Amino acid sequence: MQGSMFNTWKPMWVVLLEDGIEFYKRKADNSPKGMVPLKGSSINSPCHDFGKRMFVFKLTAAKQQDHFFQAAYLEERDAWVRDIKKAIHCIDGGQRFARKSTRRSIRLPETINLSALYLSMKDPEKGIKELKLEKDKKVFNHCFTGTCVIDWLVSSNSIRNRKEGLMLASSLLSEGYLQPAGDTSKAAAEGLSDTPFLDLSDAYYYFPDSGFFCEGNSSDDDVVLKEEFRGIVVKQGCLLKQGHRRKNWKVRKFVLREDPAYLHYYDPAGGEEPLGAIHLRGCVVTAVEDMPDSKKYDVDNILFEIITANEIHYYLQAASSAERTEWIKAIQAVARTGK
């Protein structure tokens, strides 16, 4: 977002209230950095004040202060504009604004940290095991069942019973920490079931940065279709990547694809299967000039950071400043236009 008090764009966590918009530096923060009252405000969309930025809308407060917001994609911008207009209309008419949702309200204890829980679930030794599962003549790679998720939450003492597990897993799904794979889980996530998440052995899910892909055998010619790899290759090359746990750096081969928007990384020594993937839709990518825990590599302004929509941070190092710029521009373009 860009506000009247800022001259640069900053990623913010934005919350729409009955009478205003609060914005936070991070989703986990308890106190907002600011608030824009909606009473007497007006909204303009699409906003073309910034020619090179897409999906921007402008909110003008009662005191004629302009606040600019950029969404990750068209549907997201339109949904924000629609809800903000409705909130303003309700304030003007003396009514109470309540956004309709196909999902039931989910209330979690304040002690639960979804981001920390997500990292525990992905722990290679104690986390949820990723499997190759088959259903309806399709093979789902790097995924797991809904039952496995609830079983893990119970065994890790994150919940007291499976009913609580459904609530917690539904929150992880709603916040993007889990993704549905297959028709059964996708239908539930779209509101066609009693709960968004299913505690079933035939409902499949995956981590958004796990390298998941689906192989579907055609009844005509048995052609293997890898859904996550259908996208057009935009850019590829080797970069240094920092590990999430040991913080060590390793050379990886990266392949950037659009539609769907993924950055897959591989062992440069060979191998067709990716070691992992970064889902780029809604991400933020920026150059990094100061990284205290990686001073050894912080040379010649060649580091950059990708923050995914579910707030997973990836630190990468290019071979030169020019190459870093090329990667940042390519990733930004894919993140704006890809699925």
Coordinates of C-alpha atoms in Angstrom, one line a residue:
M1 CA 0.0 0.0 0.0
Q2 CA 1.0 3.7 -0.3
G3 CA -0.5 6.3 2.0
S4 CA -0.3 10.0 2.2
M5 CA 2.4 9.7 4.9
F6 CA 4.6 7.4 2.7
N7 CA 6.4 8.0 -0.5
T8 CA 7.2 4.3 -1.1
W9 CA 5.1 1.2 -1.4
K10 CA 5.1 -1.2 1.5
P11 CA 3.5 -4.6 2.0
M12 CA 0.9 -4.4 4.8
W13 CA -1.6 -6.8 6.3
V14 CA -5.0 -5.0 5.9
V15 CA -8.1 -5.6 7.9
L16 CA -11.6 -4.2 6.9
L17 CA -13.7 -3.2 9.9
E18 CA -17.2 -1.9 10.2
D19 CA -16.1 1.7 10.2
G20 CA -12.5 1.7 8.9
I21 CA -9.5 -0.1 7.5
E22 CA -6.6 -1.0 9.8
F23 CA -3.2 -1.9 8.4
Y24 CA -0.5 -3.9 10.2
K25 CA 3.2 -4.4 9.4
R26 CA 2.8 -8.2 9.9
K27 CA -0.3 -10.4 10.1
A28 CA 0.8 -11.6 13.6
D29 CA 1.0 -8.0 15.0
N30 CA -1.4 -7.1 17.7
S31 CA -1.4 -3.3 17.2
P32 CA -2.1 -1.7 13.8
K33 CA 0.3 0.8 12.3
G34 CA -2.6 3.0 11.2
M35 CA -6.3 3.3 10.5
V36 CA -8.3 4.9 7.7
P37 CA -11.9 5.9 8.8
L38 CA -14.5 5.0 6.2
K39 CA -17.1 7.6 7.2
G40 CA -17.1 10.3 4.5
S41 CA -14.6 8.4 2.3
S42 CA -14.8 7.6 -1.4
I43 CA -13.1 4.9 -3.4
N44 CA -11.8 5.0 -7.0
S45 CA -11.1 1.8 -9.0
P46 CA -9.3 1.1 -11.2
C47 CA -6.8 3.8 -10.3
H48 CA -4.3 4.8 -13.0
D49 CA -2.2 7.2 -10.9
F50 CA 0.7 4.7 -11.1
G51 CA 1.1 3.6 -14.7
K52 CA 3.3 0.6 -14.1
R53 CA 1.4 -0.8 -11.2
M54 CA -1.6 -3.1 -11.8
F55 CA -4.7 -3.7 -9.6
V56 CA -4.5 -0.5 -7.7
F57 CA -7.4 1.3 -6.1
K58 CA -7.5 4.6 -4.2
L59 CA -9.3 5.4 -1.0
T60 CA -9.9 9.1 -0.3
A61 CA -10.6 9.8 3.4
A62 CA -13.0 12.5 4.6
K63 CA -10.1 14.9 5.1
Q64 CA -9.1 14.4 1.4
Q65 CA -6.1 12.2 2.2
D66 CA -5.4 9.7 -0.5
H67 CA -4.4 6.1 0.3
F68 CA -3.4 3.7 -2.5
F69 CA -3.7 -0.1 -2.3
Q70 CA -2.4 -2.7 -4.7
A71 CA -4.0 -6.1 -4.8
A72 CA -2.2 -9.3 -6.0
Y73 CA -4.7 -9.9 -8.9
L74 CA -7.8 -8.5 -10.5
E75 CA -10.4 -10.6 -8.6
E76 CA -8.8 -9.7 -5.2
R77 CA -8.9 -6.0 -6.1
D78 CA -12.5 -6.1 -7.1
A79 CA -13.5 -8.0 -4.0
W80 CA -11.8 -5.4 -1.8
V81 CA -13.5 -2.6 -3.6
R82 CA -16.9 -4.2 -3.5
D83 CA -16.7 -4.8 0.3
I84 CA -15.3 -1.3 1.0
K85 CA -18.1 0.3 -1.0
K86 CA -20.6 -1.8 0.9
A87 CA -19.1 -0.7 4.2
I88 CA -19.2 2.9 3.2
H89 CA -22.8 2.5 2.1
C90 CA -23.8 0.9 5.4
I91 CA -22.2 3.8 7.4
D92 CA -24.0 6.4 5.3
G93 CA -27.3 4.6 5.8
G94 CA -26.8 3.9 9.6
Q95 CA -26.6 0.2 9.1
R96 CA -24.1 -2.4 10.3
F97 CA -21.7 -3.8 7.7
A98 CA -21.2 -7.6 7.7
R99 CA -19.4 -9.2 4.8
K100 CA -21.0 -12.4 3.6
S101 CA -18.9 -15.5 3.4
T102 CA -19.5 -19.1 2.2
R103 CA -17.3 -20.2 5.1
R104 CA -18.3 -20.3 8.7
S105 CA -16.6 -17.9 11.1
I106 CA -13.5 -19.5 12.6
R107 CA -12.3 -18.4 16.0
L108 CA -9.0 -19.7 17.3
P109 CA -7.2 -19.1 20.7
E110 CA -4.8 -16.2 20.6
T111 CA -2.0 -18.6 21.7
I112 CA -2.1 -20.5 18.4
N113 CA 0.5 -19.2 15.9
L114 CA -0.4 -20.6 12.5
S115 CA 2.9 -19.6 10.9
A116 CA 4.9 -21.5 13.6
L117 CA 2.5 -24.5 13.4
Y118 CA 3.0 -24.6 9.6
L119 CA 6.8 -24.8 10.0
S120 CA 6.4 -27.6 12.5
M121 CA 4.1 -29.5 10.1
K122 CA 6.8 -29.2 7.4
D123 CA 9.6 -30.5 9.7
P124 CA 11.3 -33.3 7.7
E125 CA 11.6 -35.6 10.8
K126 CA 8.7 -34.8 13.0
G127 CA 6.2 -33.2 10.6
I128 CA 3.6 -34.6 8.2
K129 CA 5.0 -37.0 5.7
E130 CA 4.5 -36.2 2.1
L131 CA 3.3 -39.1 0.0
K132 CA 2.5 -40.2 -3.5
L133 CA -1.2 -41.0 -3.6
E134 CA -3.5 -42.3 -6.4
K135 CA -7.1 -41.6 -7.0
D136 CA -9.4 -41.5 -10.1
K137 CA -6.5 -42.6 -12.4
K138 CA -4.4 -39.7 -11.1
V139 CA -1.2 -39.7 -9.1
F140 CA -0.8 -36.9 -6.6
N141 CA 2.9 -36.3 -5.6
H142 CA 4.1 -34.6 -2.4
C143 CA 0.7 -34.5 -0.7
F144 CA -1.1 -36.1 2.2
T145 CA -4.6 -36.8 3.3
G146 CA -6.9 -34.8 5.5
T147 CA -6.9 -37.6 8.1
C148 CA -3.1 -37.4 8.2
V149 CA -3.3 -33.7 9.1
I150 CA -5.8 -34.3 12.0
D151 CA -3.8 -37.3 13.2
W152 CA -0.7 -35.2 13.3
L153 CA -2.4 -32.3 15.1
V154 CA -3.7 -34.8 17.8
S155 CA -0.3 -36.5 18.2
S156 CA 1.5 -33.2 18.5
N157 CA -0.9 -32.0 21.3
S158 CA -1.9 -29.0 19.2
I159 CA -5.6 -29.9 19.7
R160 CA -7.7 -31.8 22.3
N161 CA -10.0 -33.6 19.8
R162 CA -10.6 -34.1 16.1
K163 CA -13.4 -31.5 16.1
E164 CA -10.9 -28.9 17.2
G165 CA -8.6 -30.3 14.6
L166 CA -11.1 -29.5 11.9
M167 CA -11.3 -25.9 13.1
L168 CA -7.6 -25.5 13.1
A169 CA -7.0 -27.2 9.8
S170 CA -9.8 -25.1 8.2
S171 CA -7.9 -22.0 9.4
L172 CA -4.6 -23.3 7.9
L173 CA -6.5 -23.9 4.7
S174 CA -8.2 -20.5 4.8
E175 CA -4.9 -18.7 5.4
G176 CA -3.1 -20.5 2.5
Y177 CA -0.8 -22.7 4.6
L178 CA -2.5 -25.8 3.1
Q179 CA -3.8 -26.2 -0.4
P180 CA -6.5 -28.7 -1.7
A181 CA -5.6 -31.3 -4.2
G182 CA -8.2 -33.2 -6.1
D183 CA -12.0 -32.7 -6.6
T184 CA -13.1 -33.8 -3.1
S185 CA -11.0 -31.4 -1.1
K186 CA -11.4 -28.5 -3.7
A187 CA -15.2 -28.8 -3.5
A188 CA -15.1 -28.6 0.3
A189 CA -12.8 -25.6 0.2
E190 CA -15.2 -23.8 -2.1
G191 CA -18.1 -24.2 0.4
L192 CA -19.8 -27.3 -0.9
S193 CA -19.4 -29.2 2.3
D194 CA -20.2 -28.7 6.0
T195 CA -16.5 -27.8 6.7
P196 CA -13.8 -26.3 4.4
F197 CA -11.4 -29.0 5.5
L198 CA -12.2 -32.7 5.4
D199 CA -11.0 -35.3 7.9
L200 CA -11.1 -38.0 5.2
S201 CA -8.6 -40.4 3.8
D202 CA -9.6 -39.6 0.2
A203 CA -9.3 -35.8 0.6
Y204 CA -5.8 -34.7 -0.4
Y205 CA -3.9 -31.6 0.5
Y206 CA -0.4 -30.2 0.0
F207 CA 2.0 -27.5 1.2
P208 CA 2.1 -24.6 -1.2
D209 CA 5.9 -24.6 -1.5
S210 CA 6.4 -28.4 -1.5
G211 CA 6.8 -29.1 -5.2
F212 CA 3.4 -30.8 -5.5
F213 CA 2.3 -31.9 -8.9
C214 CA -0.4 -34.2 -10.3
E215 CA 0.0 -36.9 -13.0
G216 CA -3.1 -37.7 -14.9
N217 CA -3.2 -40.7 -17.2
S218 CA -5.3 -40.1 -20.3
S219 CA -7.5 -43.0 -21.4
D220 CA -6.6 -42.3 -25.0
D221 CA -2.8 -42.1 -25.1
D222 CA -1.6 -42.4 -21.5
V223 CA 0.1 -39.1 -21.7
V224 CA 1.4 -37.9 -18.3
L225 CA 0.2 -34.4 -17.5
K226 CA 2.0 -32.6 -14.7
E227 CA -0.4 -29.8 -13.8
E228 CA 2.1 -27.6 -11.9
F229 CA 4.6 -27.8 -14.8
R230 CA 2.3 -26.8 -17.6
G231 CA 3.3 -23.1 -17.3
I232 CA 5.5 -21.4 -19.8
V233 CA 9.1 -21.2 -18.7
V234 CA 9.9 -17.5 -18.3
K235 CA 13.4 -17.7 -16.9
Q236 CA 15.8 -20.2 -15.5
G237 CA 19.3 -20.3 -14.0
C238 CA 21.3 -21.1 -10.9
L239 CA 21.0 -19.1 -7.6
L240 CA 22.2 -19.5 -4.1
K241 CA 19.3 -20.3 -1.7
Q242 CA 19.3 -20.1 2.0
G243 CA 17.8 -23.0 3.9
H244 CA 15.0 -22.3 6.4
R245 CA 16.3 -24.3 9.3
R246 CA 20.1 -24.6 9.2
K247 CA 20.4 -21.2 7.4
N248 CA 23.1 -22.7 5.2
W249 CA 23.3 -21.6 1.5
K250 CA 23.3 -24.0 -1.4
V251 CA 23.4 -23.6 -5.2
R252 CA 20.0 -24.6 -6.8
K253 CA 18.8 -24.5 -10.3
F254 CA 15.6 -22.3 -10.5
V255 CA 12.9 -22.5 -13.2
L256 CA 10.4 -19.7 -13.3
R257 CA 7.0 -20.5 -14.8
E258 CA 3.8 -18.5 -15.4
D259 CA 0.2 -19.7 -15.4
P260 CA 0.5 -21.3 -12.9
A261 CA 3.0 -19.0 -11.2
Y262 CA 5.7 -21.1 -9.6
L263 CA 9.4 -21.0 -9.0
H264 CA 10.7 -24.6 -8.8
Y265 CA 14.2 -25.4 -7.7
Y266 CA 16.3 -28.4 -8.4
D267 CA 19.6 -30.1 -7.6
P268 CA 21.9 -28.6 -10.2
A269 CA 23.8 -31.9 -10.4
G270 CA 20.7 -33.4 -12.1
G271 CA 17.3 -35.0 -11.3
E272 CA 13.9 -34.4 -12.9
E273 CA 12.0 -34.1 -9.6
P274 CA 12.1 -30.6 -8.0
L275 CA 13.4 -30.2 -4.5
G276 CA 10.6 -27.7 -3.8
A277 CA 8.6 -24.9 -5.2
I278 CA 7.6 -21.3 -4.3
H279 CA 4.0 -20.3 -5.2
L280 CA 4.3 -16.8 -6.5
R281 CA 0.8 -15.6 -6.8
G282 CA 0.3 -12.7 -4.4
C283 CA 4.0 -12.7 -3.3
V284 CA 6.3 -9.7 -2.7
V285 CA 9.8 -9.7 -4.0
T286 CA 12.4 -7.1 -3.0
A287 CA 16.1 -6.5 -3.1
V288 CA 17.9 -7.0 0.2
E289 CA 20.7 -4.8 1.2
D290 CA 21.1 -5.8 4.9
M291 CA 20.8 -9.3 6.2
P292 CA 22.6 -9.7 9.6
D293 CA 22.6 -13.5 9.7
S294 CA 24.1 -13.8 6.2
K295 CA 26.9 -11.2 6.1
K296 CA 29.2 -13.7 4.5
Y297 CA 27.0 -13.6 1.4
D298 CA 25.9 -10.0 1.5
V299 CA 28.3 -8.6 -1.1
D300 CA 27.9 -6.4 -4.2
N301 CA 24.1 -5.9 -3.6
I302 CA 23.1 -9.3 -5.1
L303 CA 20.6 -10.6 -2.4
F304 CA 16.9 -10.6 -2.8
E305 CA 13.9 -11.8 -0.8
I306 CA 10.6 -13.4 -1.8
I307 CA 7.7 -13.3 0.7
T308 CA 4.8 -15.6 -0.3
A309 CA 1.2 -14.8 0.3
N310 CA 1.3 -17.0 3.4
E311 CA 4.3 -15.1 4.7
I312 CA 7.1 -17.6 4.0
H313 CA 10.4 -15.9 3.4
Y314 CA 13.0 -17.0 0.9
Y315 CA 16.4 -15.5 0.5
L316 CA 18.2 -15.9 -2.8
Q317 CA 21.6 -14.6 -4.1
A318 CA 22.2 -13.8 -7.8
A319 CA 25.6 -13.7 -9.5
S320 CA 25.5 -10.0 -10.1
S321 CA 23.4 -6.9 -9.4
A322 CA 22.1 -6.9 -13.0
E323 CA 21.0 -10.5 -12.7
R324 CA 19.3 -9.8 -9.4
T325 CA 17.3 -7.0 -11.1
E326 CA 16.3 -9.4 -14.0
W327 CA 15.1 -12.0 -11.6
I328 CA 13.1 -9.5 -9.5
K329 CA 11.4 -8.1 -12.6
A330 CA 10.6 -11.5 -14.0
I331 CA 9.2 -12.8 -10.7
Q332 CA 7.1 -9.6 -10.2
A333 CA 5.6 -10.0 -13.6
V334 CA 4.7 -13.6 -13.1
A335 CA 3.3 -12.9 -9.6
R336 CA 0.9 -10.3 -11.1
T337 CA -0.4 -12.3 -14.0
G338 CA 0.0 -16.0 -13.1
K339 CA -2.5 -18.2 -11.3

